[in-house]
Tab-separated table of C-alpha atoms in Angstrom:
chain	number	residue	atom	x	y	z
A	1	MET	CA	-58.384	-140.546	-110.212
A	2	ALA	CA	-59.844	-140.027	-113.691
A	3	PHE	CA	-58.017	-141.621	-116.604
A	4	GLN	CA	-56.000	-139.124	-118.641
A	5	LEU	CA	-53.795	-139.228	-121.708
A	6	LYS	CA	-50.440	-137.469	-121.623
A	7	PRO	CA	-49.597	-135.815	-124.960
A	8	PRO	CA	-46.575	-137.347	-126.684
A	9	PRO	CA	-43.540	-135.302	-127.721
A	10	LEU	CA	-44.279	-133.295	-130.857
A	11	SER	CA	-41.035	-134.509	-132.397
A	12	SER	CA	-42.324	-138.069	-132.530
A	13	SER	CA	-44.824	-138.545	-135.366
A	14	ALA	CA	-45.229	-142.220	-134.472
A	15	ALA	CA	-46.143	-141.281	-130.904
A	16	LEU	CA	-48.651	-138.709	-132.179
A	17	ILE	CA	-50.354	-141.280	-134.393
A	18	ARG	CA	-50.386	-143.816	-131.569
A	19	ALA	CA	-51.867	-141.329	-129.115
A	20	ALA	CA	-54.522	-140.201	-131.591
A	21	PHE	CA	-55.521	-143.803	-132.259
A	22	PHE	CA	-55.616	-144.552	-128.534
A	23	GLN	CA	-57.728	-141.490	-127.768
A	24	ALA	CA	-60.173	-142.287	-130.580
A	25	ALA	CA	-60.474	-145.864	-129.354
A	26	TRP	CA	-61.229	-144.733	-125.843
A	27	MET	CA	-63.763	-142.167	-127.073
A	28	PHE	CA	-65.645	-145.009	-128.771
A	29	ALA	CA	-65.284	-147.217	-125.709
A	30	THR	CA	-66.802	-144.655	-123.355
A	31	ALA	CA	-69.800	-144.351	-125.684
A	32	TRP	CA	-70.152	-148.129	-125.904
A	33	ALA	CA	-73.406	-148.438	-123.983
A	34	GLU	CA	-75.262	-146.041	-126.287
A	35	LEU	CA	-73.666	-147.472	-129.435
A	36	SER	CA	-74.560	-150.963	-128.309
A	37	ARG	CA	-78.187	-149.982	-127.747
A	38	LEU	CA	-78.360	-148.390	-131.206
A	39	TRP	CA	-76.748	-151.444	-132.779
A	40	ARG	CA	-79.177	-153.852	-131.116
A	41	PHE	CA	-82.147	-151.654	-132.114
A	42	GLY	CA	-80.990	-151.815	-135.726
A	43	VAL	CA	-80.490	-155.589	-135.618
A	44	GLU	CA	-83.846	-156.237	-133.923
A	45	ASN	CA	-85.653	-154.143	-136.507
A	46	GLY	CA	-83.881	-155.636	-139.508
A	47	LEU	CA	-82.048	-152.471	-140.591
A	48	TYR	CA	-79.167	-154.424	-142.105
A	49	ALA	CA	-78.798	-152.257	-145.188
A	50	ASP	CA	-78.735	-149.014	-143.238
A	51	HIS	CA	-75.347	-147.306	-143.557
A	52	ILE	CA	-75.533	-146.079	-139.955
A	53	LEU	CA	-75.923	-149.646	-138.682
A	54	ASN	CA	-72.952	-150.686	-140.781
A	55	LYS	CA	-70.862	-147.932	-139.231
A	56	LEU	CA	-72.014	-148.934	-135.745
A	57	GLU	CA	-71.063	-152.534	-136.477
A	58	GLY	CA	-67.579	-151.384	-137.460
A	59	ILE	CA	-67.239	-149.286	-134.307
A	60	ARG	CA	-68.535	-152.175	-132.200
A	61	LYS	CA	-65.864	-154.503	-133.564
A	62	HIS	CA	-63.196	-151.827	-133.119
A	63	VAL	CA	-64.127	-151.306	-129.459
A	64	GLU	CA	-64.165	-155.044	-128.764
A	65	GLU	CA	-60.682	-155.384	-130.255
A	66	TYR	CA	-59.441	-152.457	-128.174
A	67	VAL	CA	-60.886	-153.757	-124.895
A	68	GLU	CA	-59.434	-157.214	-125.543
A	69	LYS	CA	-55.995	-155.611	-125.304
A	70	LEU	CA	-56.580	-154.312	-121.768
A	71	ARG	CA	-54.679	-156.195	-119.088
A	72	ILE	CA	-56.744	-157.699	-116.258
A	73	GLU	CA	-55.274	-158.055	-112.755
A	74	TYR	CA	-56.845	-158.972	-109.437
A	75	THR	CA	-56.172	-158.937	-105.701
A	76	LEU	CA	-57.893	-161.336	-103.307
A	77	TYR	CA	-58.721	-159.887	-99.867
A	78	SER	CA	-59.481	-162.272	-97.004
A	79	LEU	CA	-59.413	-160.479	-93.649
A	80	PRO	CA	-60.436	-161.884	-90.224
A	81	GLY	CA	-64.084	-161.274	-89.458
A	82	VAL	CA	-64.856	-160.070	-93.000
A	83	ASP	CA	-66.103	-162.120	-95.935
A	84	PRO	CA	-63.450	-162.345	-98.667
A	85	TRP	CA	-63.719	-160.367	-101.895
A	86	VAL	CA	-61.666	-159.865	-105.021
A	87	GLU	CA	-60.824	-156.563	-106.686
A	88	VAL	CA	-60.404	-156.744	-110.464
A	89	ARG	CA	-58.495	-153.974	-112.225
A	90	PHE	CA	-58.272	-153.161	-115.928
A	91	ARG	CA	-55.017	-151.610	-117.151
A	92	ASP	CA	-53.962	-150.141	-120.479
A	93	ASP	CA	-50.760	-151.028	-122.332
A	94	ARG	CA	-48.813	-148.507	-120.236
A	95	GLY	CA	-49.957	-150.055	-116.966
A	96	SER	CA	-52.372	-147.267	-116.015
A	97	GLU	CA	-55.593	-148.363	-114.322
A	98	VAL	CA	-58.638	-147.433	-116.384
A	99	ALA	CA	-61.332	-149.140	-114.285
A	100	HIS	CA	-61.890	-151.559	-111.401
A	101	ILE	CA	-64.686	-153.523	-109.731
A	102	ASN	CA	-65.131	-155.694	-106.614
A	103	ILE	CA	-66.691	-159.174	-106.660
A	104	ARG	CA	-68.278	-160.580	-103.480
A	105	TRP	CA	-70.581	-163.369	-102.286
A	106	ASP	CA	-73.996	-162.083	-101.169
A	107	GLY	CA	-75.110	-165.341	-99.549
A	108	GLU	CA	-76.876	-166.667	-102.644
A	109	SER	CA	-74.779	-165.677	-105.647
A	110	LEU	CA	-71.664	-163.857	-106.751
A	111	HIS	CA	-72.163	-160.125	-107.038
A	112	ALA	CA	-69.884	-157.627	-108.802
A	113	VAL	CA	-70.338	-153.998	-107.727
A	114	PHE	CA	-68.768	-150.609	-108.397
A	115	ASN	CA	-69.896	-147.327	-106.805
A	116	GLY	CA	-68.390	-144.011	-107.844
A	117	ALA	CA	-68.425	-141.116	-110.260
A	118	ARG	CA	-70.533	-141.254	-113.424
A	119	GLU	CA	-67.530	-141.130	-115.756
A	120	LYS	CA	-65.850	-144.094	-114.060
A	121	ALA	CA	-69.088	-146.093	-113.890
A	122	GLU	CA	-69.848	-145.577	-117.584
A	123	ARG	CA	-66.256	-146.389	-118.544
A	124	LEU	CA	-66.412	-149.620	-116.530
A	125	ALA	CA	-69.803	-150.572	-118.021
A	126	SER	CA	-68.364	-149.979	-121.501
A	127	ILE	CA	-65.468	-152.347	-120.820
A	128	LEU	CA	-67.654	-155.042	-119.279
A	129	ASN	CA	-70.195	-154.932	-122.129
A	130	ALA	CA	-67.434	-155.155	-124.718
A	131	LEU	CA	-66.132	-158.235	-122.896
A	132	GLY	CA	-69.492	-159.981	-123.076
A	133	ALA	CA	-71.470	-158.922	-119.996
A	134	SER	CA	-74.821	-157.129	-120.144
A	135	VAL	CA	-74.668	-154.221	-117.685
A	136	GLU	CA	-75.285	-150.496	-117.457
A	137	ALA	CA	-74.321	-147.653	-115.165
A	138	LYS	CA	-77.235	-146.378	-113.033
A	139	LYS	CA	-77.542	-143.483	-110.608
A	140	TYR	CA	-78.331	-144.235	-106.973
A	141	GLY	CA	-78.468	-141.116	-104.815
A	142	ARG	CA	-75.321	-139.105	-105.428
A	143	GLU	CA	-73.311	-142.015	-106.795
A	144	TRP	CA	-73.367	-144.111	-109.933
A	145	ARG	CA	-73.368	-147.879	-109.717
A	146	VAL	CA	-72.504	-150.841	-111.923
A	147	GLY	CA	-73.781	-154.105	-110.492
A	148	PHE	CA	-74.377	-157.599	-111.847
A	149	THR	CA	-74.537	-161.190	-110.632
A	150	THR	CA	-73.332	-164.677	-111.575
A	151	GLY	CA	-74.930	-164.863	-115.040
A	152	SER	CA	-73.214	-161.762	-116.403
A	153	ILE	CA	-70.061	-162.448	-114.384
A	154	THR	CA	-69.577	-165.785	-116.124
A	155	ALA	CA	-70.517	-164.306	-119.531
A	156	ILE	CA	-67.074	-162.644	-119.558
A	157	ARG	CA	-64.774	-165.349	-120.914
A	158	ARG	CA	-61.373	-163.676	-120.512
A	159	LYS	CA	-59.007	-166.123	-118.808
A	160	GLU	CA	-57.689	-163.593	-116.262
A	161	TRP	CA	-61.224	-162.573	-115.240
A	162	LEU	CA	-62.283	-166.184	-114.724
A	163	GLU	CA	-59.139	-166.869	-112.684
A	164	ALA	CA	-60.069	-163.995	-110.371
A	165	VAL	CA	-63.610	-165.345	-109.895
A	166	LYS	CA	-62.333	-168.889	-109.278
A	167	ALA	CA	-59.854	-167.608	-106.684
A	168	LEU	CA	-62.726	-165.982	-104.791
A	169	VAL	CA	-64.827	-169.176	-104.891
A	170	GLU	CA	-61.912	-171.270	-103.598
A	171	GLU	CA	-61.367	-168.807	-100.734
A	172	LEU	CA	-65.078	-168.777	-99.882
A	173	HIS	CA	-64.975	-172.565	-99.645
A	174	LYS	CA	-61.760	-172.540	-97.638
A	175	ARG	CA	-63.333	-170.145	-95.134
A	176	GLY	CA	-66.469	-172.318	-94.867
A	177	ILE	CA	-68.727	-169.625	-96.325
A	178	VAL	CA	-69.875	-171.853	-99.202
A	179	ASN	CA	-70.204	-175.624	-98.929
A	180	GLU	CA	-68.876	-178.297	-101.292
A	181	GLU	CA	-72.052	-178.400	-103.397
A	182	GLN	CA	-72.146	-174.615	-103.761
A	183	LYS	CA	-68.485	-174.598	-104.756
A	184	ARG	CA	-69.053	-177.309	-107.379
A	185	ARG	CA	-72.050	-175.460	-108.818
A	186	LEU	CA	-70.221	-172.131	-108.967
A	187	LEU	CA	-67.115	-173.613	-110.579
A	188	THR	CA	-69.279	-175.382	-113.157
A	189	GLU	CA	-70.972	-172.083	-114.027
A	190	ILE	CA	-67.618	-170.300	-114.201
A	191	ASN	CA	-66.066	-172.939	-116.445
A	192	ALA	CA	-69.109	-173.244	-118.700
A	193	GLY	CA	-70.451	-169.714	-118.707
A	194	PRO	CA	-74.030	-169.126	-119.883
A	195	ASN	CA	-75.271	-171.933	-122.139
A	196	VAL	CA	-75.572	-169.475	-125.017
A	197	VAL	CA	-73.750	-169.422	-128.351
A	198	GLU	CA	-73.887	-166.580	-130.863
A	199	ILE	CA	-74.264	-167.709	-134.466
A	200	ALA	CA	-74.306	-164.932	-137.052
A	201	GLY	CA	-75.471	-162.482	-134.382
A	202	VAL	CA	-78.291	-164.751	-133.151
A	203	GLU	CA	-78.023	-165.940	-129.538
A	204	LEU	CA	-79.102	-169.583	-129.204
A	205	SER	CA	-79.225	-171.758	-126.100
A	206	VAL	CA	-77.288	-175.039	-125.969
A	207	LYS	CA	-78.351	-178.126	-124.048
A	208	ALA	CA	-78.305	-181.915	-124.040
A	209	GLN	CA	-81.760	-183.502	-124.094
A	210	ALA	CA	-82.341	-187.057	-122.906
A	211	THR	CA	-84.419	-189.260	-125.221
A	212	ASN	CA	-85.089	-192.763	-123.878
A	213	LYS	CA	-81.589	-194.152	-123.181
A	214	SER	CA	-79.688	-191.658	-125.317
A	215	LYS	CA	-79.013	-187.924	-125.492
A	216	LYS	CA	-79.103	-185.438	-128.297
A	217	LEU	CA	-77.680	-181.963	-128.676
A	218	ILE	CA	-80.141	-179.055	-128.983
A	219	ILE	CA	-79.134	-175.603	-130.267
A	220	MET	CA	-82.197	-173.358	-130.348
A	221	TYR	CA	-83.681	-169.878	-130.107
A	222	HIS	CA	-87.290	-169.090	-129.131
A	223	PRO	CA	-88.312	-165.728	-130.627
A	224	SER	CA	-91.287	-164.132	-128.896
A	225	SER	CA	-92.424	-161.843	-131.724
A	226	PRO	CA	-92.567	-161.893	-135.542
A	227	THR	CA	-90.001	-159.074	-135.598
A	228	THR	CA	-87.342	-160.964	-133.629
A	229	PHE	CA	-88.168	-164.107	-135.618
A	230	ASN	CA	-87.674	-162.320	-138.944
A	231	THR	CA	-84.445	-160.769	-137.704
A	232	ALA	CA	-82.993	-164.127	-136.619
A	233	VAL	CA	-83.958	-165.907	-139.848
A	234	LYS	CA	-82.591	-163.091	-142.007
A	235	ALA	CA	-79.322	-162.989	-140.050
A	236	LEU	CA	-78.760	-166.725	-140.508
A	237	LYS	CA	-79.615	-166.630	-144.211
A	238	ASP	CA	-77.403	-163.603	-144.819
A	239	ALA	CA	-74.549	-165.441	-143.113
A	240	GLY	CA	-74.771	-168.371	-145.532
A	241	LEU	CA	-77.070	-170.829	-143.725
A	242	GLU	CA	-80.007	-172.223	-145.690
A	243	GLU	CA	-83.392	-172.715	-144.079
A	244	GLY	CA	-84.441	-176.353	-144.136
A	245	VAL	CA	-80.871	-177.511	-144.697
A	246	HIS	CA	-78.882	-175.856	-141.910
A	247	PHE	CA	-81.694	-174.634	-139.654
A	248	THR	CA	-85.455	-174.914	-139.216
A	249	ALA	CA	-87.746	-172.083	-138.177
A	250	LYS	CA	-91.341	-171.589	-137.038
A	251	ARG	CA	-92.934	-168.166	-136.722
A	252	PRO	CA	-94.492	-167.240	-133.338
A	253	GLU	CA	-98.293	-167.235	-133.551
A	254	GLY	CA	-101.263	-166.904	-131.225
A	255	GLY	CA	-99.199	-165.701	-128.287
A	256	LYS	CA	-96.902	-168.734	-128.497
A	257	PHE	CA	-93.134	-168.566	-128.980
A	258	GLY	CA	-91.680	-169.511	-132.302
A	259	HIS	CA	-88.451	-171.452	-132.709
A	260	VAL	CA	-85.223	-171.533	-134.649
A	261	TYR	CA	-83.271	-174.808	-134.435
A	262	ILE	CA	-79.818	-175.448	-135.846
A	263	LYS	CA	-80.104	-178.715	-137.767
A	264	LEU	CA	-77.663	-181.375	-136.702
A	265	PRO	CA	-75.286	-182.304	-138.097
A	266	ALA	CA	-75.741	-180.142	-141.219
A	267	GLY	CA	-75.794	-176.791	-139.392
A	268	LEU	CA	-72.576	-177.599	-137.546
A	269	TRP	CA	-70.930	-178.808	-140.748
A	270	ARG	CA	-71.739	-175.440	-142.318
A	271	LEU	CA	-70.028	-173.662	-139.407
A	272	VAL	CA	-66.905	-175.782	-139.930
A	273	GLU	CA	-66.975	-175.019	-143.650
A	274	LEU	CA	-67.290	-171.276	-142.983
A	275	ARG	CA	-64.469	-171.403	-140.437
A	276	ARG	CA	-62.205	-173.000	-143.047
A	277	GLN	CA	-63.075	-170.080	-145.309
A	278	GLY	CA	-61.802	-167.691	-142.625
A	279	VAL	CA	-65.156	-166.515	-141.215
A	280	GLU	CA	-64.366	-165.222	-137.729
A	281	TRP	CA	-67.839	-165.482	-136.178
A	282	ALA	CA	-68.087	-169.155	-137.212
A	283	ASP	CA	-64.762	-169.882	-135.524
A	284	LYS	CA	-65.914	-168.101	-132.339
A	285	ALA	CA	-69.224	-169.997	-132.376
A	286	LEU	CA	-67.518	-173.386	-132.664
A	287	ARG	CA	-65.015	-172.547	-129.909
A	288	ARG	CA	-67.869	-171.423	-127.653
A	289	LEU	CA	-69.801	-174.634	-128.363
A	290	GLU	CA	-66.735	-176.653	-127.387
A	291	GLU	CA	-66.346	-174.647	-124.184
A	292	ILE	CA	-69.996	-175.073	-123.179
A	293	THR	CA	-70.230	-178.798	-123.947
A	294	LYS	CA	-66.917	-179.655	-122.278
A	295	ALA	CA	-67.811	-177.790	-119.091
A	296	ARG	CA	-71.334	-179.215	-118.954
A	297	GLY	CA	-70.312	-182.785	-119.697
A	298	PHE	CA	-71.716	-183.513	-123.163
A	299	TYR	CA	-68.792	-182.705	-125.456
A	300	ASP	CA	-69.008	-186.243	-126.866
A	301	LEU	CA	-72.328	-185.315	-128.533
A	302	LEU	CA	-70.799	-182.280	-130.218
A	303	GLU	CA	-67.706	-184.246	-131.263
A	304	GLU	CA	-69.828	-186.963	-132.864
A	305	TYR	CA	-71.675	-184.419	-135.001
A	306	LEU	CA	-68.545	-182.443	-135.924
A	307	LYS	CA	-66.226	-185.329	-136.775
A	308	PRO	CA	-67.115	-185.778	-140.492
A	309	ALA	CA	-66.744	-182.047	-141.187
A	310	ARG	CA	-63.564	-181.682	-139.154
A	311	GLU	CA	-61.974	-184.541	-141.071
A	312	ALA	CA	-63.430	-183.497	-144.439
A	313	GLU	CA	-60.824	-183.418	-147.222
A	314	THR	CA	-57.866	-183.797	-144.845
A	315	VAL	CA	-56.460	-186.952	-146.508
A	316	ASP	CA	-55.043	-187.361	-150.022
A	317	PRO	CA	-55.893	-190.954	-151.092
A	318	ARG	CA	-53.587	-190.932	-154.127
A	319	GLY	CA	-50.665	-193.289	-153.614
A	320	LEU	CA	-52.363	-195.249	-150.818
A	321	VAL	CA	-51.069	-198.853	-150.920
A	322	VAL	CA	-53.566	-201.552	-149.952
A	323	GLU	CA	-52.677	-205.202	-149.589
A	324	ASP	CA	-54.119	-208.599	-148.721
A	325	ALA	CA	-51.218	-211.048	-148.400
A	326	GLU	CA	-53.472	-214.104	-148.061
A	327	LYS	CA	-55.206	-213.358	-151.353
A	328	GLY	CA	-52.021	-212.139	-153.026
A	329	ILE	CA	-53.540	-208.744	-153.803
A	330	LYS	CA	-51.558	-205.508	-153.754
A	331	ALA	CA	-53.033	-202.343	-155.189
A	332	VAL	CA	-52.212	-198.616	-155.271
A	333	VAL	CA	-55.042	-196.073	-155.168
A	334	ARG	CA	-54.636	-193.568	-157.995
A	335	ASP	CA	-57.707	-191.387	-157.510
A	336	VAL	CA	-60.989	-190.998	-155.656
A	337	ARG	CA	-63.405	-188.408	-157.013
A	338	VAL	CA	-67.063	-187.441	-157.191
A	339	GLU	CA	-68.969	-187.057	-160.440
A	340	ARG	CA	-72.582	-185.932	-160.644
A	341	ASP	CA	-75.111	-188.435	-161.956
A	342	GLY	CA	-78.128	-186.191	-162.256
A	343	ASP	CA	-78.720	-184.885	-158.728
A	344	ARG	CA	-76.866	-187.812	-157.107
A	345	PRO	CA	-73.125	-188.152	-156.407
A	346	ARG	CA	-71.217	-190.969	-158.074
A	347	VAL	CA	-67.956	-191.928	-156.326
A	348	VAL	CA	-65.281	-193.141	-158.749
A	349	VAL	CA	-62.296	-195.106	-157.427
A	350	GLU	CA	-59.252	-195.703	-159.635
A	351	TYR	CA	-56.507	-198.111	-158.579
A	352	GLU	CA	-53.549	-199.909	-160.107
A	353	VAL	CA	-52.673	-203.613	-159.872
A	354	ASN	CA	-49.538	-205.030	-161.526
A	355	GLY	CA	-49.186	-201.908	-163.649
A	356	VAL	CA	-52.782	-202.061	-164.904
A	357	THR	CA	-55.169	-199.216	-164.015
A	358	LYS	CA	-58.683	-200.268	-163.111
A	359	SER	CA	-61.737	-198.521	-161.661
A	360	PHE	CA	-65.165	-198.985	-160.154
A	361	SER	CA	-67.922	-196.614	-159.045
A	362	PHE	CA	-71.128	-196.441	-157.040
A	363	ILE	CA	-73.954	-193.896	-156.742
A	364	TRP	CA	-75.348	-192.573	-153.471
A	365	GLY	CA	-79.103	-192.280	-153.073
A	366	VAL	CA	-81.796	-191.974	-150.422
A	367	ARG	CA	-84.810	-194.189	-149.796
A	368	LYS	CA	-88.267	-192.812	-149.050
A	369	GLU	CA	-87.671	-193.613	-145.391
A	370	GLY	CA	-84.797	-191.127	-145.394
A	371	ILE	CA	-82.094	-193.796	-145.389
A	372	VAL	CA	-78.929	-192.862	-147.286
A	373	MET	CA	-77.282	-195.789	-149.060
A	374	ALA	CA	-75.263	-196.973	-152.052
A	375	SER	CA	-74.864	-200.354	-153.724
A	376	VAL	CA	-71.535	-201.469	-155.184
A	377	TRP	CA	-70.530	-204.554	-157.174
A	378	LEU	CA	-67.362	-206.059	-155.677
A	379	THR	CA	-64.677	-208.473	-156.797
A	380	GLU	CA	-61.839	-209.568	-154.481
A	381	GLU	CA	-59.637	-206.701	-155.688
A	382	LYS	CA	-62.337	-204.092	-155.363
A	383	ALA	CA	-63.309	-205.346	-151.912
A	384	VAL	CA	-59.703	-204.981	-150.658
A	385	VAL	CA	-59.425	-201.446	-152.053
A	386	LEU	CA	-62.813	-200.272	-150.768
A	387	ALA	CA	-62.282	-201.831	-147.325
A	388	ALA	CA	-59.084	-199.794	-146.960
A	389	LEU	CA	-60.724	-196.572	-148.118
A	390	LEU	CA	-63.674	-197.034	-145.758
A	391	ASN	CA	-61.579	-198.446	-142.888
A	392	ASP	CA	-64.108	-201.290	-142.678
A	393	LYS	CA	-62.562	-204.777	-142.610
A	394	THR	CA	-65.929	-206.465	-143.103
A	395	ILE	CA	-65.987	-205.155	-146.681
A	396	ARG	CA	-63.045	-207.476	-147.537
A	397	GLU	CA	-65.323	-210.501	-147.331
A	398	LYS	CA	-68.125	-209.009	-149.416
A	399	ARG	CA	-68.801	-210.394	-152.889
A	400	ASN	CA	-71.155	-209.395	-155.642
A	401	THR	CA	-73.405	-206.610	-154.300
A	402	ALA	CA	-72.537	-204.803	-151.067
A	403	THR	CA	-74.689	-202.090	-149.456
A	404	LEU	CA	-73.020	-198.990	-148.027
A	405	SER	CA	-74.578	-196.783	-145.338
A	406	ALA	CA	-74.317	-193.151	-144.245
A	407	GLY	CA	-71.431	-194.129	-141.973
A	408	HIS	CA	-69.464	-195.178	-145.040
A	409	LEU	CA	-70.288	-191.859	-146.723
A	410	PHE	CA	-68.838	-190.029	-143.709
A	411	ALA	CA	-65.726	-192.222	-143.915
A	412	LEU	CA	-65.242	-191.220	-147.566
A	413	ALA	CA	-65.650	-187.540	-146.652
A	414	LYS	CA	-62.097	-187.335	-145.325
A	415	TYR	CA	-60.641	-187.645	-148.844
A	416	ARG	CA	-59.532	-184.550	-150.696
A	417	GLY	CA	-61.825	-183.448	-153.491
A	418	VAL	CA	-64.615	-185.722	-152.252
A	419	GLY	CA	-65.621	-184.714	-148.728
A	420	TRP	CA	-67.556	-181.469	-149.031
A	421	GLU	CA	-69.378	-182.620	-152.145
A	422	LEU	CA	-70.709	-185.650	-150.257
A	423	LEU	CA	-71.502	-183.754	-147.052
A	424	ARG	CA	-73.360	-181.003	-148.906
A	425	TRP	CA	-75.399	-183.604	-150.807
A	426	TYR	CA	-76.202	-185.440	-147.564
A	427	ALA	CA	-77.331	-182.189	-145.886
A	428	GLU	CA	-79.503	-181.328	-148.887
A	429	VAL	CA	-81.332	-184.688	-149.050
A	430	MET	CA	-81.891	-184.582	-145.278
A	431	ARG	CA	-83.534	-181.158	-145.510
A	432	GLU	CA	-87.004	-180.547	-144.162
């Protein structure tokens, strides 16, 4: 049965407004496939200033918000002599079904299929695309079909959808249709989804790469043409990422792919900074990175890179009491701040001992080899104070000149009024 809207009572202005909004939202949703194609054409051809693209972007966001409000339900069917399948239904806020699709196992992969009237197929494709899949309604004979496999199935990250897919996999395993290894692989794909993260509209792949005895995180995009390369670079720059500092890029030439790499850790730090400023796409990108790395078993790499930015400026050092009973030293930190010394950051530490305010400072720099460091002259008092600020007990025993490393800079980054200044400087001097 086709989806219909019942007109609200004319006496209710609120109901009229609600119905009009709902009908407009659904009108946009049913045109999603075409709007999406137009939007992607504009993005791929760099038409960012075009007012039509801006309107399409607004409609795109509106449709995504609308579809996110649809309720997802499922029923698992497991009948004797028939392979199990799951039917997923999408319902509006009044409980009416607006679309449905069946998910089955075809012997090699999961396969979601709908066959029916054109209107229903296009409506379903609109919903699925807005949820993150990449599908379209196509005509086969007299019917219209929407069909897609594991990759697009797992691209939809709604919890209820994933629960439906997991229920089917568990039943397939229970019935002996898939073995233990197939079940493990499918559940991994469901939990992780495609290893793709969208950053400022650019889709980059995410993986862990082994290097000797260690691993490193890679976030990259390989554009195949100068046009897609230019589009990706422009999108990142327009979003507030600086080439050389937050990402590196190489134009495709001579039939070879180019590349765009997010620089680590600076690129991730920038995402954290943007999220703190309320930028929605940065928040979504970081949450997706967490989801991918947790499901694929290398979250520790992401966490290591993110830690300094996540902790940046979360601690107020003023009033911190530091003490060394053996040496009879007790001090209270009064301030920690950064002052510019040319193009280098000078960290100034003020503390009080026996009612007397004292201070010391040190300047961060970088050697030609790319090693970040600072030298500081320490007395017993200063060593006790600095050891507490850096959470490094070995500093307590230092006398005269002590050398600080990048790890100590990251430790200082957690202090309010200091952190982002130091992290931005570090990212800048590590630029390519």
